[in-house]
Short mmCIF file of C-alpha atoms and ligand atoms in Angstrom, two decimals:
data_model
loop_
_atom_site.label_atom_id
_atom_site.label_comp_id
_atom_site.label_asym_id
_atom_site.label_seq_id
_atom_site.Cartn_x
_atom_site.Cartn_y
_atom_site.Cartn_z
CA MET P 1 -1.52 17.77 -19.07
CA PHE P 2 -1.48 20.19 -16.12
CA SER P 3 1.20 22.83 -16.05
CA GLN P 4 1.14 23.43 -12.29
CA PRO P 5 3.45 21.35 -10.10
CA TYR P 6 0.79 19.14 -8.54
CA ILE P 7 1.84 16.91 -5.67
CA VAL P 8 0.13 13.54 -5.71
CA ASP P 9 0.34 11.04 -2.86
CA ILE P 10 -0.26 7.55 -4.26
CA HIS P 11 0.50 5.66 -1.03
CA THR P 12 -1.98 6.86 1.57
CA HIS P 13 -4.57 4.89 3.51
CA MET P 14 -7.91 5.08 5.30
CA TYR P 15 -10.34 2.81 7.09
CA PRO P 16 -13.86 3.80 5.96
CA PRO P 17 -16.81 3.55 8.41
CA THR P 18 -17.89 0.00 7.50
CA TYR P 19 -14.39 -1.31 8.02
CA ILE P 20 -13.86 0.45 11.36
CA SER P 21 -17.19 -0.92 12.68
CA LEU P 22 -16.01 -4.35 11.65
CA LEU P 23 -12.70 -3.94 13.51
CA ARG P 24 -14.50 -2.63 16.59
CA SER P 25 -16.65 -5.78 16.65
CA ARG P 26 -13.67 -8.15 16.69
CA THR P 27 -11.63 -9.75 19.47
CA THR P 28 -8.90 -11.21 17.30
CA LEU P 29 -6.54 -9.51 14.84
CA PRO P 30 -7.24 -7.16 13.17
CA MET P 31 -9.20 -5.24 15.79
CA VAL P 32 -9.80 -1.95 17.55
CA ARG P 33 -9.81 -2.11 21.34
CA THR P 34 -9.15 -0.06 24.45
CA PHE P 35 -7.11 -0.91 27.55
CA PRO P 36 -7.92 -0.16 31.21
CA SER P 37 -4.94 2.19 31.57
CA ALA P 38 -6.31 4.38 28.73
CA PRO P 39 -10.03 3.60 28.38
CA LYS P 40 -10.71 6.59 26.12
CA GLU P 41 -7.96 5.90 23.65
CA PRO P 42 -8.87 3.13 21.21
CA ARG P 43 -5.93 1.33 19.64
CA LEU P 44 -5.61 -0.33 16.30
CA LEU P 45 -4.04 -3.78 16.37
CA LEU P 46 -3.04 -5.19 13.01
CA LEU P 47 0.15 -7.19 13.00
CA GLU P 48 1.04 -10.67 14.29
CA SER P 49 4.13 -9.14 15.88
CA GLU P 50 1.81 -7.10 18.13
CA LEU P 51 0.32 -10.22 19.75
CA PRO P 52 2.92 -10.82 22.50
CA SER P 53 2.53 -7.24 23.73
CA LEU P 54 -1.26 -7.67 23.62
CA GLU P 55 -0.94 -10.76 25.82
CA ARG P 56 1.24 -8.86 28.28
CA ALA P 57 -1.18 -5.92 28.37
CA LEU P 58 -4.09 -8.28 29.03
CA SER P 59 -2.29 -10.26 31.73
CA SER P 60 -1.52 -7.13 33.82
CA PRO P 61 -4.43 -4.92 32.80
CA ALA P 62 -4.39 -2.43 35.68
CA ALA P 63 -1.34 -0.45 34.72
CA ASN P 64 1.21 -0.01 32.08
CA THR P 65 4.14 0.30 34.45
CA SER P 66 6.80 -1.49 32.44
CA GLY P 67 7.26 1.48 30.15
CA GLU P 68 6.28 -0.66 27.19
CA PRO P 69 3.77 1.19 24.99
CA LEU P 70 0.30 -0.30 24.70
CA PRO P 71 -0.05 -2.73 21.79
CA GLY P 72 -0.68 -1.51 18.27
CA ARG P 73 -1.06 2.20 17.56
CA PRO P 74 -3.54 4.91 18.61
CA LEU P 75 -6.59 4.97 16.37
CA THR P 76 -6.50 8.68 15.59
CA LYS P 77 -8.96 10.50 13.35
CA HIS P 78 -6.29 10.36 10.64
CA TYR P 79 -7.28 6.73 10.00
CA THR P 80 -10.98 7.37 9.65
CA ASP P 81 -11.87 10.98 8.93
CA PRO P 82 -11.70 12.37 5.37
CA GLU P 83 -11.41 15.90 6.81
CA ALA P 84 -8.24 14.84 8.63
CA LYS P 85 -6.88 13.45 5.36
CA LEU P 86 -7.61 16.73 3.57
CA ALA P 87 -6.10 18.77 6.41
CA PHE P 88 -2.97 16.60 6.34
CA MET P 89 -2.75 17.15 2.58
CA ARG P 90 -3.09 20.95 2.90
CA GLN P 91 -0.49 21.00 5.63
CA HIS P 92 2.02 19.13 3.43
CA GLY P 93 1.23 20.77 0.09
CA ILE P 94 -0.28 17.58 -1.32
CA THR P 95 -2.85 18.46 -3.94
CA THR P 96 -4.26 14.97 -4.68
CA SER P 97 -4.28 11.70 -2.72
CA VAL P 98 -5.00 8.28 -4.19
CA VAL P 99 -6.38 6.66 -1.06
CA SER P 100 -6.44 2.92 -0.40
CA LEU P 101 -7.90 0.76 2.34
CA ALA P 102 -5.10 -0.06 4.79
CA ASN P 103 -3.93 -3.55 5.70
CA PRO P 104 -5.05 -6.24 6.21
CA TRP P 105 -7.92 -5.35 3.84
CA LEU P 106 -10.47 -8.16 3.64
CA ASP P 107 -8.01 -11.05 3.73
CA PHE P 108 -9.10 -12.18 7.21
CA LEU P 109 -12.80 -12.59 6.41
CA GLU P 110 -13.33 -16.33 6.20
CA ASP P 111 -16.91 -15.93 5.03
CA GLY P 112 -16.53 -15.10 1.35
CA GLU P 113 -20.06 -13.77 1.08
CA GLU P 114 -19.41 -11.32 3.92
CA ALA P 115 -16.12 -10.32 2.26
CA GLY P 116 -17.99 -9.54 -0.95
CA LYS P 117 -20.50 -7.35 0.87
CA VAL P 118 -17.85 -5.50 2.89
CA ALA P 119 -15.83 -4.89 -0.30
CA GLU P 120 -18.85 -3.35 -2.00
CA GLU P 121 -19.56 -1.11 0.99
CA VAL P 122 -15.95 -0.05 1.46
CA ASN P 123 -15.53 0.79 -2.24
CA ARG P 124 -18.83 2.67 -2.27
CA GLU P 125 -17.75 4.66 0.80
CA MET P 126 -14.42 5.44 -0.84
CA GLU P 127 -16.15 6.79 -3.96
CA GLU P 128 -18.53 8.81 -1.82
CA MET P 129 -15.61 10.36 0.06
CA CYS P 130 -13.83 11.25 -3.21
CA SER P 131 -16.95 12.72 -4.80
CA LYS P 132 -17.72 14.83 -1.72
CA ALA P 133 -14.20 16.19 -1.62
CA ALA P 134 -14.41 17.02 -5.34
CA ALA P 135 -17.75 18.78 -4.88
CA SER P 136 -16.39 20.87 -2.03
CA GLN P 137 -13.45 22.07 -4.17
CA GLN P 138 -15.29 22.50 -7.44
CA ASN P 139 -13.49 25.62 -8.59
CA ARG P 140 -10.00 24.36 -8.23
CA GLU P 141 -7.72 23.64 -11.17
CA GLY P 142 -6.14 20.28 -11.84
CA PRO P 143 -7.01 16.80 -10.63
CA ASP P 144 -9.69 16.23 -8.00
CA PRO P 145 -8.42 16.14 -4.41
CA LEU P 146 -9.15 12.45 -3.81
CA PHE P 147 -9.11 9.28 -5.90
CA PHE P 148 -9.05 5.72 -4.59
CA LEU P 149 -7.74 2.23 -5.13
CA ALA P 150 -10.48 -0.34 -4.53
CA ALA P 151 -10.39 -3.37 -2.22
CA LEU P 152 -11.02 -6.87 -3.56
CA PRO P 153 -12.77 -9.57 -1.49
CA THR P 154 -9.98 -12.13 -1.87
CA THR P 155 -11.83 -14.82 0.12
CA ALA P 156 -15.01 -14.57 -2.00
CA PRO P 157 -15.67 -17.08 -4.78
CA LEU P 158 -13.75 -16.32 -7.96
CA GLU P 159 -16.93 -15.49 -9.91
CA ALA P 160 -17.86 -12.87 -7.30
CA ILE P 161 -14.44 -11.21 -7.59
CA LEU P 162 -14.58 -11.32 -11.37
CA SER P 163 -18.02 -9.76 -11.46
CA LEU P 164 -16.90 -6.94 -9.15
CA ILE P 165 -13.89 -5.84 -11.25
CA PRO P 166 -15.73 -4.33 -14.26
CA LYS P 167 -18.04 -2.48 -11.85
CA LEU P 168 -15.05 -0.65 -10.36
CA SER P 169 -14.55 1.29 -13.57
CA GLN P 170 -18.00 2.79 -13.06
CA TYR P 171 -16.74 4.65 -10.00
CA ALA P 172 -15.58 8.06 -11.21
CA HIS P 173 -12.61 8.13 -8.84
CA CYS P 174 -11.39 4.50 -8.83
CA ARG P 175 -7.93 4.20 -10.39
CA GLY P 176 -6.83 0.66 -9.53
CA ILE P 177 -6.94 -1.85 -6.72
CA ILE P 178 -4.85 -2.51 -3.62
CA LEU P 179 -3.81 -6.12 -3.17
CA SER P 180 -1.92 -8.09 -0.54
CA THR P 181 0.59 -10.82 -1.24
CA SER P 182 -1.66 -13.59 0.09
CA GLY P 183 -3.62 -14.54 -3.03
CA LEU P 184 -7.04 -16.15 -3.01
CA GLY P 185 -8.86 -17.63 -0.06
CA PRO P 186 -7.60 -18.19 3.47
CA SER P 187 -4.77 -20.55 2.41
CA HIS P 188 -2.30 -17.84 1.34
CA SER P 189 -1.68 -19.55 -1.97
CA GLY P 190 0.12 -16.42 -3.20
CA LEU P 191 -0.04 -14.34 -6.35
CA ASP P 192 1.75 -17.01 -8.41
CA ASP P 193 -1.24 -19.33 -7.91
CA PRO P 194 -2.66 -19.98 -11.42
CA ALA P 195 -6.11 -19.38 -9.90
CA MET P 196 -5.17 -15.68 -9.79
CA LEU P 197 -4.79 -15.46 -13.56
CA PRO P 198 -8.46 -14.75 -14.40
CA ILE P 199 -8.32 -11.87 -11.91
CA PHE P 200 -5.14 -10.50 -13.46
CA HIS P 201 -6.71 -10.77 -16.93
CA ALA P 202 -9.84 -8.94 -15.71
CA LEU P 203 -7.76 -6.16 -14.11
CA ALA P 204 -5.70 -5.76 -17.27
CA ALA P 205 -8.86 -5.61 -19.39
CA ALA P 206 -10.32 -2.94 -17.10
CA GLN P 207 -6.97 -1.05 -17.13
CA LEU P 208 -6.84 -1.15 -13.35
CA PRO P 209 -3.30 -1.39 -11.99
CA ILE P 210 -2.56 -3.34 -8.81
CA PHE P 211 -0.96 -1.55 -5.87
CA LEU P 212 0.91 -4.44 -4.24
CA HIS P 213 1.20 -3.81 -0.51
CA PRO P 214 2.63 -5.92 2.33
CA HIS P 215 1.08 -6.98 5.62
CA TYR P 216 2.40 -10.40 6.65
CA GLY P 217 6.13 -9.66 6.89
CA LEU P 218 8.60 -12.28 8.03
CA PRO P 219 8.22 -15.04 10.66
CA ASP P 220 9.60 -14.84 14.22
CA SER P 221 12.26 -17.37 13.20
CA VAL P 222 13.77 -14.54 11.17
CA LEU P 223 12.72 -11.43 13.12
CA GLY P 224 13.38 -13.04 16.53
CA GLN P 225 10.92 -13.84 19.30
CA ASN P 226 9.25 -10.83 20.84
CA THR P 227 10.69 -8.37 18.36
CA GLN P 228 8.00 -5.86 19.36
CA SER P 229 9.06 -5.64 23.01
CA LYS P 230 12.74 -5.32 22.09
CA TYR P 231 12.73 -3.20 18.96
CA GLY P 232 9.16 -1.93 18.52
CA HIS P 233 7.83 -1.94 14.96
CA VAL P 234 11.21 -1.42 13.27
CA LEU P 235 11.94 -4.93 11.98
CA PRO P 236 8.43 -5.89 10.81
CA LEU P 237 7.87 -2.58 9.03
CA ALA P 238 11.30 -1.60 7.75
CA ILE P 239 12.48 -5.07 6.71
CA GLY P 240 9.64 -7.61 6.94
CA PHE P 241 7.18 -5.58 4.87
CA PRO P 242 9.42 -4.78 1.87
CA VAL P 243 10.93 -8.28 1.79
CA GLU P 244 7.42 -9.77 1.71
CA THR P 245 6.43 -7.66 -1.30
CA SER P 246 9.71 -8.42 -3.04
CA ILE P 247 9.17 -12.16 -2.71
CA ALA P 248 5.60 -11.82 -4.02
CA LEU P 249 6.80 -9.92 -7.09
CA VAL P 250 9.56 -12.42 -7.86
CA ARG P 251 7.10 -15.32 -7.44
CA MET P 252 4.81 -13.67 -9.99
CA TYR P 253 7.76 -13.22 -12.33
CA LEU P 254 8.98 -16.82 -11.98
CA ALA P 255 5.46 -18.15 -12.57
CA GLY P 256 5.33 -16.25 -15.85
CA VAL P 257 2.38 -14.06 -14.76
CA PHE P 258 3.72 -11.00 -16.58
CA ASP P 259 4.12 -12.89 -19.87
CA THR P 260 0.70 -14.49 -19.56
CA VAL P 261 -0.95 -11.13 -18.84
CA PRO P 262 1.10 -8.52 -20.71
CA GLY P 263 -1.50 -5.84 -20.01
CA LEU P 264 -1.08 -6.19 -16.24
CA ARG P 265 0.46 -3.21 -14.44
CA VAL P 266 1.72 -3.45 -10.86
CA ILE P 267 2.80 -0.64 -8.54
CA ILE P 268 5.09 -2.01 -5.83
CA ALA P 269 4.97 -0.38 -2.41
CA HIS P 270 8.08 0.92 -0.67
CA ALA P 271 10.05 1.52 -3.86
CA GLY P 272 10.01 -2.16 -4.82
CA GLY P 273 11.44 -3.38 -1.51
CA VAL P 274 14.70 -5.21 -2.10
CA VAL P 275 13.98 -6.01 -5.76
CA PRO P 276 15.94 -3.05 -7.22
CA PHE P 277 19.00 -4.20 -5.27
CA LEU P 278 18.57 -7.94 -5.80
CA ALA P 279 17.10 -8.28 -9.32
CA GLY P 280 20.57 -9.08 -10.68
CA ARG P 281 20.95 -11.86 -8.17
CA VAL P 282 17.52 -13.23 -9.10
CA GLU P 283 18.61 -13.26 -12.74
CA SER P 284 21.84 -15.07 -11.90
CA CYS P 285 19.97 -17.66 -9.84
CA VAL P 286 17.51 -18.24 -12.71
CA VAL P 287 20.22 -18.93 -15.28
CA HIS P 288 22.03 -21.25 -12.88
CA ASP P 289 18.99 -23.26 -11.91
CA GLU P 290 18.43 -26.65 -13.52
CA LEU P 291 14.67 -26.57 -13.05
CA LEU P 292 14.20 -23.06 -14.39
CA THR P 293 16.56 -23.37 -17.32
CA LYS P 294 14.57 -26.46 -18.37
CA LYS P 295 11.28 -24.60 -17.83
CA PHE P 296 12.39 -21.68 -19.98
CA ASP P 297 14.20 -23.89 -22.52
CA ASN P 298 13.75 -22.62 -26.08
CA GLN P 299 11.48 -19.82 -24.92
CA GLU P 300 12.17 -16.15 -25.26
CA ARG P 301 12.50 -15.34 -21.59
CA ARG P 302 12.03 -11.70 -20.63
CA THR P 303 14.45 -10.95 -17.82
CA LEU P 304 13.22 -9.58 -14.51
CA TRP P 305 14.82 -6.28 -15.53
CA GLN P 306 12.70 -6.18 -18.68
CA VAL P 307 9.52 -6.90 -16.77
CA LEU P 308 10.37 -4.18 -14.27
CA ARG P 309 10.76 -1.69 -17.12
CA GLU P 310 7.63 -2.73 -18.98
CA GLN P 311 4.98 -3.67 -16.41
CA VAL P 312 6.06 -2.36 -13.02
CA TYR P 313 5.89 1.03 -11.30
CA LEU P 314 7.31 1.88 -7.89
CA ASP P 315 6.24 4.30 -5.20
CA ALA P 316 8.91 6.57 -3.74
CA VAL P 317 8.30 5.65 -0.10
CA VAL P 318 11.88 4.73 0.80
CA TYR P 319 13.20 7.82 2.64
CA SER P 320 16.71 7.87 1.12
CA GLU P 321 18.62 8.93 -1.95
CA VAL P 322 20.22 5.50 -2.24
CA GLY P 323 16.80 3.83 -2.29
CA LEU P 324 15.33 6.30 -4.78
CA LYS P 325 18.28 6.01 -7.17
CA ALA P 326 18.02 2.21 -7.07
CA ALA P 327 14.27 2.42 -7.69
CA VAL P 328 14.72 4.65 -10.76
CA GLU P 329 17.50 2.44 -12.14
CA ALA P 330 15.48 -0.73 -11.64
CA VAL P 331 12.43 0.41 -13.58
CA GLY P 332 14.48 2.12 -16.24
CA GLY P 333 13.65 5.74 -15.55
CA VAL P 334 12.18 8.40 -13.39
CA GLU P 335 8.87 8.18 -15.32
CA ARG P 336 7.86 5.04 -13.39
CA VAL P 337 8.34 6.28 -9.80
CA MET P 338 5.60 8.07 -7.84
CA PHE P 339 5.60 9.99 -4.55
CA GLY P 340 3.77 8.69 -1.47
CA THR P 341 3.56 9.23 2.29
CA ASP P 342 2.01 6.09 3.85
CA HIS P 343 -0.23 8.46 5.87
CA PRO P 344 -1.68 7.91 8.48
CA PHE P 345 1.03 5.47 9.50
CA PHE P 346 4.24 6.95 10.92
CA PRO P 347 2.73 9.96 12.74
CA PRO P 348 5.13 11.98 14.88
CA VAL P 349 5.65 10.31 18.28
CA ASP P 350 7.11 13.44 19.85
CA GLU P 351 5.19 14.57 22.95
CA LYS P 352 5.63 18.14 21.78
CA TYR P 353 3.93 17.38 18.48
CA ARG P 354 0.93 19.57 17.75
CA GLU P 355 -1.78 19.29 15.10
CA GLY P 356 -0.77 21.34 12.11
CA MET P 357 2.94 20.59 12.32
CA GLU P 358 4.77 18.88 9.48
CA TRP P 359 5.13 15.11 9.88
CA GLU P 360 8.74 13.97 10.14
CA SER P 361 8.01 10.92 7.93
CA VAL P 362 6.81 13.20 5.12
CA ARG P 363 9.64 15.68 5.58
CA LEU P 364 12.24 12.90 5.32
CA ASN P 365 10.73 11.42 2.20
CA ARG P 366 10.16 14.79 0.54
CA GLU P 367 13.76 15.74 1.29
CA ALA P 368 15.04 12.48 -0.22
CA VAL P 369 13.08 13.24 -3.41
CA ARG P 370 14.41 16.83 -3.50
CA LYS P 371 18.02 15.76 -3.01
CA THR P 372 17.84 12.88 -5.49
CA PHE P 373 16.19 14.72 -8.36
CA GLY P 374 17.07 18.35 -7.64
CA GLU P 375 14.72 21.00 -6.32
CA GLY P 376 12.47 22.35 -9.07
CA SER P 377 13.79 19.89 -11.68
CA GLU P 378 11.60 18.20 -14.28
CA GLU P 379 12.43 14.84 -12.66
CA GLU P 380 11.22 16.06 -9.29
CA ARG P 381 8.01 17.34 -10.88
CA LEU P 382 7.40 13.95 -12.46
CA VAL P 383 8.00 11.97 -9.28
CA LEU P 384 5.97 14.35 -7.12
CA GLY P 385 2.89 14.28 -9.33
CA GLY P 386 3.33 14.31 -13.11
CA ASN P 387 3.84 10.55 -13.29
CA ALA P 388 0.82 9.77 -11.13
CA VAL P 389 -1.43 12.05 -13.20
CA ARG P 390 -0.28 10.30 -16.39
CA ILE P 391 -0.09 6.69 -15.15
CA LEU P 392 -3.30 6.71 -13.13
CA GLY P 393 -5.26 8.99 -15.45
CA LEU P 394 -6.00 11.60 -12.79
CA GLY P 395 -6.61 14.23 -15.43
CA SER P 396 -10.21 13.17 -15.71
CA ASN P 397 -12.75 12.30 -13.04
CA THR P 398 -15.24 10.76 -15.36
CA THR P 399 -15.85 7.01 -15.38
CA ARG P 400 -13.42 5.17 -17.63
N1 URA N 1 2.25 1.08 6.97
C1 URA N 1 1.16 0.41 6.54
O1 URA N 1 0.70 0.64 5.44
N2 URA N 1 0.63 -0.49 7.34
C2 URA N 1 1.12 -0.77 8.55
O2 URA N 1 0.59 -1.64 9.24
C3 URA N 1 2.24 -0.05 8.98
C4 URA N 1 2.79 0.86 8.16
ZN1 ZN N 2 1.06 1.52 3.31
#
């Protein structure tokens, strides 16, 4: 469609103004707050694993003498300011970003009506940001600079969610939705809950793919008590996150979601987590399971491999050749894998870091793509942008 080698980032987040005001107003997770040792530096607290360090920071508020960093992460302008997003893109040669609200989205809003209103505002603000960026770069060739994946109010009544989905296609820059693994309501019933099916049907009908993204990770019984104070964010983010998404995908598969909604398309964050490596083991467990063999008795069962090749796409946010090769193998070809950065998470921590310098997280991932597919190769071009333009329809910014 476009001959230039466009670089598209499909895994990149923001917190629009309505959402940040909401986080600033809260005193429980997720929240934005400051600490007496750094009163001018607001921090973003998102994860359960950050709670023990929050308790420690609050119990000895005067100083941060233990050497332990303050809880959460600094709320830099990269999380909130579209100009910072565009500057980051320029700096890394990214021509288009498909921006999504970052975790934990609207899952925590117990009042479904409020969730519905916040979703409408956040999606409206996302479209506004994309349209403004497009207007400011009117003469450029190729896809607009920004598109977005909408947020769904998962705690709102089903009818409210269903009525919102067709409206998303009226936004010129909306190309799908971002979804957590939790399912509907506050009970975390999961994406294999049959109550999700009308939503999946509506998304398929509107041709809006789901970007499935983790937030909840693994419990302390697996990660260990106080993982944050011993090992920082490594275990929740590197292992807990991708395992969570993998389990969600396999639950959807086992529940028959993909057969029931053949038009559904799902993009799995972090290169499919452990699914590319463990899909064979899932298959073996299915055919050796009394319950499942009875359930699938006499039915044409599509294997997990088939579903991966027909209804699943993966991002390329895995930072290694081994991970990228597994991702490509799992989905049956390079045409189903798309580059991403996870910006603004994983900023450089180096004291010497200055604005304008390349981010190590992007460099690592870009290098993994280059080494896996070969610099300048057709495969590299597809993963870096060609696939995203085709799969997400970025060639047109008109309503679909
Ligand atoms: N990446 C995300 O998308 N969210 C986090 O909380 C951390 C890393
Ligand atoms: Zn992310």
